[in-house]
C-alpha cells in the first residue's frame, strides 16, 4: 500500500524517490487516476515535469484503490516537514472521521488498529461489522409487512375485486391480503445491502470471515438495488434505539464504499473526505465538551446576509448568505469562530508574508464581524497547531471595536492553545467555571459600556441594542438613583451626561387572562458584564412566560414595583473597584 499525504503528487515515473509527498504508482493505476481526475474538477491538477505527467492531489484524505488492486492511503498534512511515523496520522484521521460523522467508536480500539497496517476503508468495514455483530446478538427488530398473494387457503382479508376477476382455471386460488411479521424492514435491508458491499470489497481475512458469517445469519433479508434514497426513511423511534450506534457506520459504507458509484469501475475504490470539513467538525466536537452550561456553539449558522436588494423596485431580498463555521453564544454575547485547515508560520511576520494568512479569509471574517457582532467585539480564527505555529498570534484589529485572534488548535491535546484571547472569550477558558475571569467580570460604569457589551459602539445605540437583545417592544428611560420606583417615573433618554441617572428598560407584555399590559423596569447600572447579561436573560424569559400565560402577574403590578425598589436601594452605593 502506498502512503502519501495531502497535496502529494502521484506519478508512474520509475525514476522518482517515493516519500510522503511523492507516490510512485503503476501505469494502470495512473491511468485510472487520470480518469478520476476528470471528475474531481479543481480538487486536483495535472503537472508536467520533464515531459512526464504528475497528478497533484488536493486537500482530501482517504483511500484509493485502483481496479488492479493497488492501494493509496492519503493522510492529513499536519506538519511542513515530512513525518517520520505515519501511523499517528492514521490514528488522527480515524478520530477525525469518528467526530465528523458522529461515529461511535472507542479510542482504545482506534489505537490498536493504528498499530497495524490496515487501510482506512478496512478500518471502517471492521467497525461496521463489530456493530452489526453486536446488533444481531441483541436481536433484530421485526415489523409487519403487508403481503398480497394467491393462496389455496384464506387468511387475512379476501381481495374481492381481484377474486371477482379470477379466471375459471384458477377458481381454487384465493387472492388475499395479510400482514407478516418479517425482518424485511427498511433498516435491516439497508444493513444487508451494506453487508453485501463489504463482502465484495474487503480483502482482509478477518473482516471477510465476520462478513460471511453475518451474511448467512441475514440471508432471509432482501437487499436494496438503490439504497441511498432509502436512507432518509430510517426510523429513529424509541423502539429503534439499539440501531442508533450502527446507523452512521452503515451510512458511511453505503455512501463511500458503494462499488457501483464509479460508473463501470466496479473494482476500484475512491473514498475521499475534505479535510476542511473534518477539521471543522473535530474542533466543534471537542470545544462543545468543555463549554459551560450557559454557552452554546452553533455550526454553520446562516441567519445573516451580506446585502439586501430590491430588484426592479420590487420586494426587498437578501443576497449572499454568510455562514461562519461556528458561532459561540454565551450570556447574550456572540463570538464568530472560523476554522481554516492551513499551516501558518509564526516566523513569517513580514508585511509581504503575513504569517501565510489569506487576505480572502480576512475579508470573510470582517463581513462576519459586521453582520453577526455588529462590528464590535472579538472573533477567533482557528488553525491547526504545528512546530511553526505553537502560540496564538498578536491581536489583529479591523477597527477600534472589532478584533481578530489567530489561535492554534492542538490536534492531539484536542483543545485551543490559551493566550490573551481567552480574556475576551471566557467561555473557552480551560479554568473551572467558578474561576473563569476576564471580560465578564468587568464593571460597567457608563451607558457607553452597556452599549458596547450589547454590540453597539456608544450610548446612543443602547436602545436599538436592547430592543434587538430582547426581541420585544419597550421604552428606554432615565431614572434617578435615589428615586422610588414607579411606572410613571422617568424621562425619555436624550441626555447621557448626568451621573445621577441610571438607565431602565421598560417593556410591555399583555397578561393573557385579563388582557392588560404588564410592564417591568430594569436597572442597568452599576453592574458587571456578567450580572447585566444574566439580568437581561432572566427578564426576557419572564416576559416570554407572561406572554405565553405560563406565569401570572398581579393586577396592580405591586410585586414588580417592590422588586425594582429593592434593586434600586442595593445599587445606590456604587461598589468600590
Coordinates of C-alpha atoms in Angstrom, one line a residue, residues 254-528:
X254 CA -23.4 2.9 1.6
X255 CA -22.2 6.4 0.6
X256 CA -18.4 6.0 0.4
X257 CA -17.9 2.3 -0.4
X258 CA -20.7 1.8 -3.0
X259 CA -19.0 -0.3 -5.7
X260 CA -21.3 1.0 -8.4
X261 CA -20.8 4.7 -8.0
X262 CA -17.8 4.8 -10.4
X263 CA -19.9 4.1 -13.5
X264 CA -18.4 0.9 -14.5
X265 CA -15.2 0.9 -12.5
X266 CA -16.7 -1.7 -10.1
X267 CA -13.4 -2.9 -8.6
X268 CA -12.0 0.5 -7.8
X269 CA -12.5 2.4 -4.5
X270 CA -12.3 6.2 -4.2
X271 CA -13.2 7.1 -0.6
X272 CA -12.1 10.7 0.0
X273 CA -13.0 13.2 2.7
X274 CA -12.5 17.0 2.6
X275 CA -10.0 18.0 5.4
X276 CA -11.6 21.4 5.9
X277 CA -14.9 19.8 6.9
X278 CA -13.2 17.1 9.0
X279 CA -11.2 19.8 10.9
X280 CA -14.2 22.0 11.5
X281 CA -16.2 19.1 12.9
X282 CA -13.3 17.9 15.0
X283 CA -12.8 21.3 16.6
X284 CA -16.5 21.8 17.1
X285 CA -16.8 18.4 18.8
X286 CA -14.1 19.0 21.3
X287 CA -15.0 22.6 22.1
X288 CA -18.5 21.6 23.0
X289 CA -17.2 19.2 25.6
X290 CA -15.5 22.0 27.6
X291 CA -18.2 24.7 27.4
X292 CA -20.0 25.9 30.5
X293 CA -23.7 25.1 30.8
X294 CA -24.9 28.5 29.7
X295 CA -22.8 28.6 26.5
X296 CA -23.7 27.1 23.1
X297 CA -21.9 26.6 19.8
X298 CA -23.9 26.6 16.6
X299 CA -22.3 25.2 13.4
X300 CA -22.9 26.7 10.0
X301 CA -25.4 29.3 11.3
X302 CA -26.9 31.2 8.4
X303 CA -29.1 34.0 9.8
X304 CA -27.3 36.9 8.2
X305 CA -26.8 38.1 4.6
X306 CA -24.2 40.4 3.1
X307 CA -26.6 42.7 1.2
X308 CA -30.3 43.4 0.8
X309 CA -31.6 44.4 -2.6
X310 CA -34.9 45.3 -4.3
X311 CA -34.6 44.2 -7.9
X312 CA -36.7 46.4 -10.3
X313 CA -38.0 48.3 -7.2
X314 CA -39.9 45.2 -6.0
X315 CA -39.8 43.3 -2.8
X316 CA -36.5 43.5 -0.9
X317 CA -34.5 40.3 -1.0
X318 CA -31.5 39.1 1.0
X319 CA -28.4 38.1 -1.1
X320 CA -25.1 36.4 -0.4
X321 CA -25.7 34.4 2.8
X322 CA -23.0 34.5 5.4
X323 CA -22.2 31.2 7.1
X324 CA -19.4 31.2 9.7
X325 CA -18.2 27.8 10.7
X326 CA -19.0 28.2 14.4
X327 CA -21.0 30.8 16.4
X328 CA -20.4 30.9 20.2
X329 CA -23.3 32.3 22.3
X330 CA -22.6 33.0 25.9
X331 CA -24.6 35.1 28.4
X332 CA -26.0 37.1 25.5
X333 CA -22.8 37.6 23.6
X334 CA -21.9 36.2 20.2
X335 CA -18.4 35.3 19.1
X336 CA -17.7 34.2 15.5
X337 CA -15.2 31.4 15.1
X338 CA -13.9 30.1 11.8
X339 CA -11.7 27.1 11.2
X340 CA -9.0 27.0 8.5
X341 CA -7.1 23.9 7.6
X342 CA -3.9 25.7 6.7
X343 CA -0.4 25.6 8.2
X344 CA 0.5 29.1 9.4
X345 CA 4.1 30.1 10.1
X346 CA 4.6 32.5 13.1
X347 CA 8.1 33.3 12.0
X348 CA 6.9 34.9 8.7
X349 CA 5.9 38.2 10.3
X350 CA 6.8 40.5 7.4
X351 CA 4.3 42.6 5.6
X352 CA 4.9 40.5 2.5
X353 CA 4.4 37.1 4.1
X354 CA 1.8 37.9 6.8
X355 CA 2.2 34.5 8.5
X356 CA 0.6 32.9 5.5
X357 CA -2.8 34.3 6.3
X358 CA -5.1 34.5 3.3
X359 CA -6.4 38.0 2.5
X360 CA -9.7 36.5 1.4
X361 CA -10.1 34.9 4.8
X362 CA -9.8 38.3 6.5
X363 CA -12.4 39.8 4.1
X364 CA -14.7 36.9 5.1
X365 CA -14.1 37.4 8.8
X366 CA -14.7 41.2 8.5
X367 CA -18.1 40.6 6.9
X368 CA -19.0 38.1 9.7
X369 CA -18.0 40.6 12.4
X370 CA -20.1 43.3 10.9
X371 CA -23.2 41.2 10.5
X372 CA -23.1 38.8 13.5
X373 CA -21.3 41.0 16.0
X374 CA -22.5 44.5 14.9
X375 CA -18.9 45.5 14.2
X376 CA -17.9 45.1 17.8
X377 CA -16.1 42.5 19.9
X378 CA -13.5 39.7 19.3
X379 CA -13.5 36.9 16.8
X380 CA -11.4 33.7 16.6
X381 CA -9.7 32.2 13.5
X382 CA -8.6 28.6 14.3
X383 CA -5.7 26.9 12.6
X384 CA -4.0 23.5 13.4
X385 CA -1.1 23.7 15.7
X386 CA 2.3 22.5 14.4
X387 CA 6.0 23.1 15.0
X388 CA 6.0 26.5 13.2
X389 CA 2.8 27.7 14.9
X390 CA 2.8 27.0 18.6
X391 CA 1.3 30.1 20.2
X392 CA -1.6 32.5 19.3
X393 CA -0.6 35.5 17.2
X394 CA -1.0 39.0 18.5
X395 CA -4.4 40.6 18.0
X396 CA -5.4 41.7 14.5
X397 CA -7.7 44.8 14.6
X398 CA -10.2 45.6 11.9
X399 CA -11.2 48.8 13.8
X400 CA -11.1 50.2 17.2
X401 CA -14.0 48.0 18.2
X402 CA -13.6 44.8 16.1
X403 CA -10.7 42.4 16.6
X404 CA -9.5 39.0 15.4
X405 CA -7.3 36.4 17.1
X406 CA -5.5 33.6 15.2
X407 CA -5.3 30.7 17.6
X408 CA -3.8 27.2 17.1
X409 CA -5.8 24.1 17.9
X410 CA -3.7 21.2 19.3
X411 CA -4.9 18.2 17.4
X412 CA -3.5 15.7 19.9
X413 CA -4.4 17.6 23.2
X414 CA -7.8 18.4 21.5
X415 CA -8.0 22.0 22.7
X416 CA -7.2 25.5 21.8
X417 CA -3.8 26.9 22.9
X418 CA -4.6 29.5 25.6
X419 CA -3.4 33.1 25.4
X420 CA -4.5 36.7 25.8
X421 CA -7.5 36.0 23.6
X422 CA -9.1 33.9 26.5
X423 CA -9.7 37.2 28.4
X424 CA -12.2 38.2 25.7
X425 CA -13.8 34.7 25.1
X426 CA -14.1 33.4 28.7
X427 CA -16.5 30.6 27.7
X428 CA -13.5 28.8 26.1
X429 CA -11.2 29.2 29.1
X430 CA -9.7 26.0 30.4
X431 CA -10.3 27.1 34.0
X432 CA -13.2 25.8 36.1
X433 CA -16.4 27.7 35.7
X434 CA -16.0 29.2 39.2
X435 CA -12.6 30.5 38.3
X436 CA -13.4 32.0 34.9
X437 CA -12.3 35.6 34.9
X438 CA -11.8 38.3 32.3
X439 CA -14.3 40.4 30.3
X440 CA -17.4 39.1 32.2
X441 CA -16.1 40.4 35.5
X442 CA -15.6 44.0 34.2
X443 CA -17.6 46.6 35.9
X444 CA -19.9 48.8 33.8
X445 CA -19.8 52.5 34.8
X446 CA -21.5 54.2 31.9
X447 CA -24.2 53.8 29.3
X448 CA -21.4 53.6 26.6
X449 CA -20.1 50.5 28.4
X450 CA -23.5 48.9 28.4
X451 CA -24.0 49.6 24.7
X452 CA -20.6 48.1 23.8
X453 CA -21.4 44.9 25.7
X454 CA -24.6 44.5 23.7
X455 CA -22.7 45.0 20.4
X456 CA -23.1 48.8 19.9
X457 CA -20.5 51.5 19.8
X458 CA -21.8 54.2 22.0
X459 CA -24.7 55.1 24.4
X460 CA -26.7 56.4 21.5
X461 CA -27.0 52.8 20.3
X462 CA -28.1 51.4 23.6
X463 CA -31.8 51.4 22.8
X464 CA -31.5 49.5 19.4
X465 CA -29.2 47.0 21.1
X466 CA -31.6 46.4 24.0
X467 CA -34.5 46.1 21.6
X468 CA -32.6 43.6 19.5
X469 CA -31.5 41.6 22.5
X470 CA -35.0 41.3 24.0
X471 CA -36.8 40.8 20.7
X472 CA -39.7 42.8 22.0
X473 CA -41.0 46.4 22.2
X474 CA -40.3 48.6 25.1
X475 CA -39.1 52.0 26.2
X476 CA -35.7 53.1 27.5
X477 CA -35.9 55.6 30.4
X478 CA -33.6 57.5 32.7
X479 CA -34.3 57.0 36.4
X480 CA -32.8 59.0 39.3
X481 CA -30.7 56.8 41.6
X482 CA -32.4 58.0 44.8
X483 CA -35.9 57.9 43.5
X484 CA -38.6 55.4 44.4
X485 CA -39.6 53.1 41.6
X486 CA -42.9 53.8 39.8
X487 CA -44.2 53.2 36.4
X488 CA -44.7 56.8 35.5
X489 CA -41.2 57.9 36.7
X490 CA -38.6 58.6 34.1
X491 CA -37.9 60.6 31.0
X492 CA -37.1 59.5 27.5
X493 CA -33.4 59.0 27.0
X494 CA -31.8 62.1 25.4
X495 CA -29.0 63.0 27.8
X496 CA -26.3 60.6 28.9
X497 CA -24.1 63.1 30.8
X498 CA -25.8 63.2 34.2
X499 CA -24.3 60.5 36.5
X500 CA -27.3 60.9 38.9
X501 CA -29.4 59.0 36.3
X502 CA -29.3 55.3 35.6
X503 CA -30.9 53.5 32.6
X504 CA -34.1 51.5 32.9
X505 CA -35.7 49.4 30.2
X506 CA -39.4 49.2 30.5
X507 CA -41.0 46.5 28.3
X508 CA -44.7 45.7 27.8
X509 CA -46.3 42.3 27.8
X510 CA -50.1 41.5 27.7
X511 CA -51.3 39.3 30.6
X512 CA -53.4 36.7 28.6
X513 CA -56.0 36.0 31.2
X514 CA -57.1 39.6 31.9
X515 CA -55.8 41.3 28.7
X516 CA -53.9 44.1 30.3
X517 CA -50.4 45.3 29.9
X518 CA -47.7 44.3 32.4
X519 CA -44.5 46.5 32.5
X520 CA -41.3 45.9 34.3
X521 CA -38.4 48.5 34.6
X522 CA -34.9 47.0 34.8
X523 CA -31.9 48.9 36.2
X524 CA -28.7 48.6 34.2
X525 CA -26.0 50.4 36.2
X526 CA -23.8 49.9 38.0
X527 CA -23.3 46.2 37.2
X528 CA -20.7 43.8 36.0

